[in-house]
Coordinates of C-alpha atoms in Angstrom, one line a residue:
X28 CA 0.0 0.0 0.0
X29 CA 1.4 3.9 -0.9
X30 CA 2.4 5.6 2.1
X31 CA 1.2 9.2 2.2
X32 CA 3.7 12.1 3.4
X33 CA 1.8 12.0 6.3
X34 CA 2.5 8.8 7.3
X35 CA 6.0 9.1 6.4
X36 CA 6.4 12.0 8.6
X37 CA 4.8 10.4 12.0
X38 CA 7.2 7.2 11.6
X39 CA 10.2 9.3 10.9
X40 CA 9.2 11.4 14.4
X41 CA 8.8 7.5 15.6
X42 CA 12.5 6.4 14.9
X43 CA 13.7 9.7 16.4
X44 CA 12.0 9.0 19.5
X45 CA 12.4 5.5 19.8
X46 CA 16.9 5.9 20.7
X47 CA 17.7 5.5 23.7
X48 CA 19.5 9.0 23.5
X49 CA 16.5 10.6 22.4
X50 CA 13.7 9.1 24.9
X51 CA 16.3 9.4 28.0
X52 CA 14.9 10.6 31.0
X53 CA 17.7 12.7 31.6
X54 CA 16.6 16.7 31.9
X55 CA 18.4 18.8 29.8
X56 CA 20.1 21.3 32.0
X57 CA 20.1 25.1 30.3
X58 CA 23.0 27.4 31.7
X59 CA 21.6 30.3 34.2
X60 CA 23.3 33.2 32.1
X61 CA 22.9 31.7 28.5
X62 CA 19.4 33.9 28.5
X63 CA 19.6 34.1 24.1
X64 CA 20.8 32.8 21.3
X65 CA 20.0 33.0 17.2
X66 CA 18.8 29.7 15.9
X67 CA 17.5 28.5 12.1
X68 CA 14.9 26.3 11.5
X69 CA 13.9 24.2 8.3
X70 CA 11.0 21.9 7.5
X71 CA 9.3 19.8 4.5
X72 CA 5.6 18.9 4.8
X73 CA 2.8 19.0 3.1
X74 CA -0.4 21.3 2.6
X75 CA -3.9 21.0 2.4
X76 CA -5.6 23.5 0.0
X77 CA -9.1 24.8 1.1
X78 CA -11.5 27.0 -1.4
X79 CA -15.1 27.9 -2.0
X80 CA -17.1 25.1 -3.7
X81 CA -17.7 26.9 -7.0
X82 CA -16.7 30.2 -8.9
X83 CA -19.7 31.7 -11.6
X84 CA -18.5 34.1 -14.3
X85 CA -20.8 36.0 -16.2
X86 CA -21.6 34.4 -19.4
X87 CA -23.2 37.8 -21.4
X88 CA -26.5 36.3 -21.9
X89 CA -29.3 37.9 -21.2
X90 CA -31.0 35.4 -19.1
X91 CA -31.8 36.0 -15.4
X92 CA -30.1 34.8 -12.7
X93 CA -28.2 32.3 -12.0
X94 CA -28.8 31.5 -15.9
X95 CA -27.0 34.6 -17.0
X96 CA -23.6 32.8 -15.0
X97 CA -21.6 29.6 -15.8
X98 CA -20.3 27.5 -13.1
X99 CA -17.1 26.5 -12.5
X100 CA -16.9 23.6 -10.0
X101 CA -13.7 23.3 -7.7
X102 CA -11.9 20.5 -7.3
X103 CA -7.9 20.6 -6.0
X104 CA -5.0 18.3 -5.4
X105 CA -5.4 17.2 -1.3
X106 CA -2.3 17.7 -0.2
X107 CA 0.4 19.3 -1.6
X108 CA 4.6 19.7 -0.3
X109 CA 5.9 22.6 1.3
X110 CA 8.8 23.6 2.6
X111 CA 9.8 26.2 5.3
X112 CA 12.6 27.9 7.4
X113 CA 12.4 30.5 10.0
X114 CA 15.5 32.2 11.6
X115 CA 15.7 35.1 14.5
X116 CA 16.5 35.3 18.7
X117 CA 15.5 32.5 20.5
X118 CA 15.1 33.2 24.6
X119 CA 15.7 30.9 27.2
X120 CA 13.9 31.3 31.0
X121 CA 14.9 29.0 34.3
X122 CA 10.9 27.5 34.2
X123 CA 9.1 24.3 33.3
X124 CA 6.6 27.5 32.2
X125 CA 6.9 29.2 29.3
X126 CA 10.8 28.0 29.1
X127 CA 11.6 29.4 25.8
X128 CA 10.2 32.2 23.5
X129 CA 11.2 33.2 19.8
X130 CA 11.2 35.8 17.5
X131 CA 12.2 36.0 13.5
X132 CA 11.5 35.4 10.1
X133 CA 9.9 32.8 8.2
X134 CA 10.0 32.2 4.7
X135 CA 7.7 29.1 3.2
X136 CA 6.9 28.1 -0.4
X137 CA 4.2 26.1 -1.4
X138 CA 4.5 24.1 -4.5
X139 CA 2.1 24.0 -7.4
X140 CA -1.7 23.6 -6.2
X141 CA -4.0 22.3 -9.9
X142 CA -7.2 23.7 -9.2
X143 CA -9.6 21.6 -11.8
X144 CA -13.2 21.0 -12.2
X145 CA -16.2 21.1 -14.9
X146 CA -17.7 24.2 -16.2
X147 CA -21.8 23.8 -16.5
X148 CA -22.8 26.8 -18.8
X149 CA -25.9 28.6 -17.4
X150 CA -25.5 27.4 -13.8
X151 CA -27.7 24.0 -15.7
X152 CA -26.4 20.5 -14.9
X153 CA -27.4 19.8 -18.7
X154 CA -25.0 21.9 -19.9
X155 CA -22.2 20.5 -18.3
X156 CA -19.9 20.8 -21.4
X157 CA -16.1 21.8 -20.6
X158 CA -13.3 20.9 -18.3
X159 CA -10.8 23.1 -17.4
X160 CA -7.7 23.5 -15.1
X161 CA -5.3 26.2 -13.2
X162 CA -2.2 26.5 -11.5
X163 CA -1.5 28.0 -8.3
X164 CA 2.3 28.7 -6.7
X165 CA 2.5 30.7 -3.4
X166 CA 5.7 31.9 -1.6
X167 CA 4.8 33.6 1.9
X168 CA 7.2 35.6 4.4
X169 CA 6.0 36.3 7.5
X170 CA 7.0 38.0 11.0
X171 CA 6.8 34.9 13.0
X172 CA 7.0 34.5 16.9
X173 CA 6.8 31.1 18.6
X174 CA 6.6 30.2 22.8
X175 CA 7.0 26.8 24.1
X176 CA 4.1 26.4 26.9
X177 CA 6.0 23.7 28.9
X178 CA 9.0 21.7 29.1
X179 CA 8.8 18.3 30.5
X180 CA 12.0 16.1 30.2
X181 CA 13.0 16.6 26.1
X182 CA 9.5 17.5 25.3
X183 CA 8.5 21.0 24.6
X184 CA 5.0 21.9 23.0
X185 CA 4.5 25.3 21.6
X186 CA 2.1 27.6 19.7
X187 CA 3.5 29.5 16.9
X188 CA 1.8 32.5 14.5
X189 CA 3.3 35.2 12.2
X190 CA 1.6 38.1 9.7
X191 CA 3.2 39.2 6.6
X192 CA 2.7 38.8 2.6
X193 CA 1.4 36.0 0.3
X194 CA 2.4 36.2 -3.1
X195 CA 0.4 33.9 -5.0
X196 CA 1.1 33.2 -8.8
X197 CA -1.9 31.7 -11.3
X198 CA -1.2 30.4 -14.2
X199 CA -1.4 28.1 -17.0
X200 CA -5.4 28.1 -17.3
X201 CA -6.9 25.4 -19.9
X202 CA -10.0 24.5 -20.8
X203 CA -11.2 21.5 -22.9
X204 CA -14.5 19.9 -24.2
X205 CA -16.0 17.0 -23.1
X206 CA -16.4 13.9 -25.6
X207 CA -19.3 14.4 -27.7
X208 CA -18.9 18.5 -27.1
X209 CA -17.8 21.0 -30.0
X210 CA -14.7 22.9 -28.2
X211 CA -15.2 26.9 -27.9
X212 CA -13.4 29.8 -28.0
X213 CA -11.7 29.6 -24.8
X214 CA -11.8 32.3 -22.2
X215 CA -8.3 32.2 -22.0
X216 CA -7.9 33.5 -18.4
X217 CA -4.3 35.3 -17.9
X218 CA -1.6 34.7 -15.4
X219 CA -1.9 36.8 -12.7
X220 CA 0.5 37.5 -9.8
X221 CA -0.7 38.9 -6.4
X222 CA 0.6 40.5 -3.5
X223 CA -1.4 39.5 -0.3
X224 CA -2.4 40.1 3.5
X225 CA -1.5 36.5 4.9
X226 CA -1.4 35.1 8.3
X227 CA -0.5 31.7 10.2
X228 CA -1.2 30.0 13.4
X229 CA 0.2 26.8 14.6
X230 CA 1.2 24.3 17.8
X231 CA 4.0 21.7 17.3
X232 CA 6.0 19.7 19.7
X233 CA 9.9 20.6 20.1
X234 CA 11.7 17.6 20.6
X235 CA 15.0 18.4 22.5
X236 CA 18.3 16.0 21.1
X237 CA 21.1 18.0 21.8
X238 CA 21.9 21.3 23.8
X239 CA 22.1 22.8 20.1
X240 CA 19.3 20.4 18.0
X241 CA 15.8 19.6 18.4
X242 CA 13.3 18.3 16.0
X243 CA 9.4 19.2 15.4
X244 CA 6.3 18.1 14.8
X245 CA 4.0 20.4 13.8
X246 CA 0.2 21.1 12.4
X247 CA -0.6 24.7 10.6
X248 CA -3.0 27.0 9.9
X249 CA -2.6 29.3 6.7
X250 CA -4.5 32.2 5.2
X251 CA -2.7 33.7 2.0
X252 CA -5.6 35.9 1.0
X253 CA -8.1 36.7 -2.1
X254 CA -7.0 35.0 -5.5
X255 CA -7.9 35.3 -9.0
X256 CA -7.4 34.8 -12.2
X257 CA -6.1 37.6 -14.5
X258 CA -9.0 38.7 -17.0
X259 CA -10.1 37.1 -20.1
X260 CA -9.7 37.0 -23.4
X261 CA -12.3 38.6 -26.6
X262 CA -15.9 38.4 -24.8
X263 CA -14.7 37.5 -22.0
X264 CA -12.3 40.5 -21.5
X265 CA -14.5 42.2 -18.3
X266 CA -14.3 38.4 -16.6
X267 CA -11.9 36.8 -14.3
X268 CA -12.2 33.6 -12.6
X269 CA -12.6 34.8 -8.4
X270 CA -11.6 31.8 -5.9
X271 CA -12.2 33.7 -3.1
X272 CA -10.1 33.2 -0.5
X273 CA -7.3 30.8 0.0
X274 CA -7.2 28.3 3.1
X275 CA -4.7 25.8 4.1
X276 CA -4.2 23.1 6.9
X277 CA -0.9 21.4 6.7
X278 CA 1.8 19.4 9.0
X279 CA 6.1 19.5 8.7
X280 CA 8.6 18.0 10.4
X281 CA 11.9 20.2 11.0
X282 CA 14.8 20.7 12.1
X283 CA 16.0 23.5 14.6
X284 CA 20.0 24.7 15.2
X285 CA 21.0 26.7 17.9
X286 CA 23.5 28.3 17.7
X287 CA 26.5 28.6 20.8
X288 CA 24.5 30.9 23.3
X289 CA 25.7 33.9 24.3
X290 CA 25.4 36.0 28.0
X291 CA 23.3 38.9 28.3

């Protein structure tokens, strides 16, 4: 049976945890005057789009609503990789509460989301005559702070969130008939490039190996903002395709360094 990245990411956590030098009861010990230190951070993971259920673009009829729109359904790949660092201050405290807090940037890219689906002409089932497909790359770079909540032994869980910019690239729009249907004169929706108002929110466990290492586990919340299509082509040259805004739930498994710490 195919392992999904999911899968491959909880069993790689697994083997980590499963040494003996990694599952040690042993505390680790932070020096007293070592209050900060700079640290970098990488992950891979994967992404799971989340969009309205439909967009309807004005077909120039005459008709009345919702005859004088065509549907597009929406329909998207489930999960898709991404990848992530984050680097900045990290701050130690002598407390099982709130033991460490950070502060820096975080760069992520998420790699090509095919948003695909029919298009039923006049919003009528009957009509359902084209298919057609889109591409979607984002790159986001956020101010990002994280706080572990506790430490207990190696463990540290934390909540992590960050505002900044989403800039989302479309592209690559197609559209073909279905068998039996004479093609059109596509739309031809253009590439479009935005610059958007994007957030995250997050909670993760830090794994502590070494005084410099620990690993993560982590789950994700993303907003990257509004997205749409550039305009059309001929008739269609007022119309754009509108997906509204653009969700994401995804999980990663990183990687942080710390670097020597310094007094204060």
């Amino acid at each position: 049976m195919k392992r999904t990245s999911l899968e491959y990411i909880i069993l790689c956590l697994f083997i980590c945890l499963s040494f003996p030098s990694f599952s040690g009861d042993k505390k680790i010990v932070f020096d007293a005057e070592a209050r900060s230190q700079w640290f970098a951070f990488a992950a891979i993971g994967g992404q799971g789009p989340q969009f309205d259920s439909a967009i309807h673009v004005n077909n120039g009829s005459s008709f009345t609503a919702p005859y004088n729109q065509d549907n597009y359904a929406i329909y998207h790949d489930t999960f898709q990789p991404m990848v992530a660092v984050f680097a900045g201050k990290r701050w130690e405290r002598d407390s099982a509460w709130i033991p460490a807090y950070s502060l820096g940037v975080r760069y992520e890219s998420l790699f090509t989301t095919t948003v695909h689906g029919n298009i039923s002409q006049y919003s009528l089932p009957e009509f359902t005559n084209y298919d057609y497909s889109w591409n979607i790359v984002s790159n986001l770079l956020f101010a990002s702070a994280k706080v572990n909540l506790y430490q207990y032994k190696r463990f540290l869980p934390y909540v992590t969130a960050g505002l900044g910019g989403g800039f989302n690239c479309m592209s690559n729009y197609e559209e073909k008939a279905l068998p039996g249907v004479t093609p059109r004169f596509t739309p031809g929706f253009q590439d479009n490039t935005q610059t958007q108002f994007a957030y995250h929110l997050g909670a993760g466990l830090d794994v502590q190996l070494t005084q410099g290492m620990l690993v993560s586990l982590a789950y994700q919340y993303l907003n990257l903002g509004h997205i749409t299509s550039g305009y059309g082509t001929s008739t269609w040259s007022n119309q754009l395709l509108d997906l509204g805004s653009y969700r994401s739930n995804g999980l990663f498994l990183g990687a942080t360094y710390l670097f020597p710490q310094r007094n204060t």
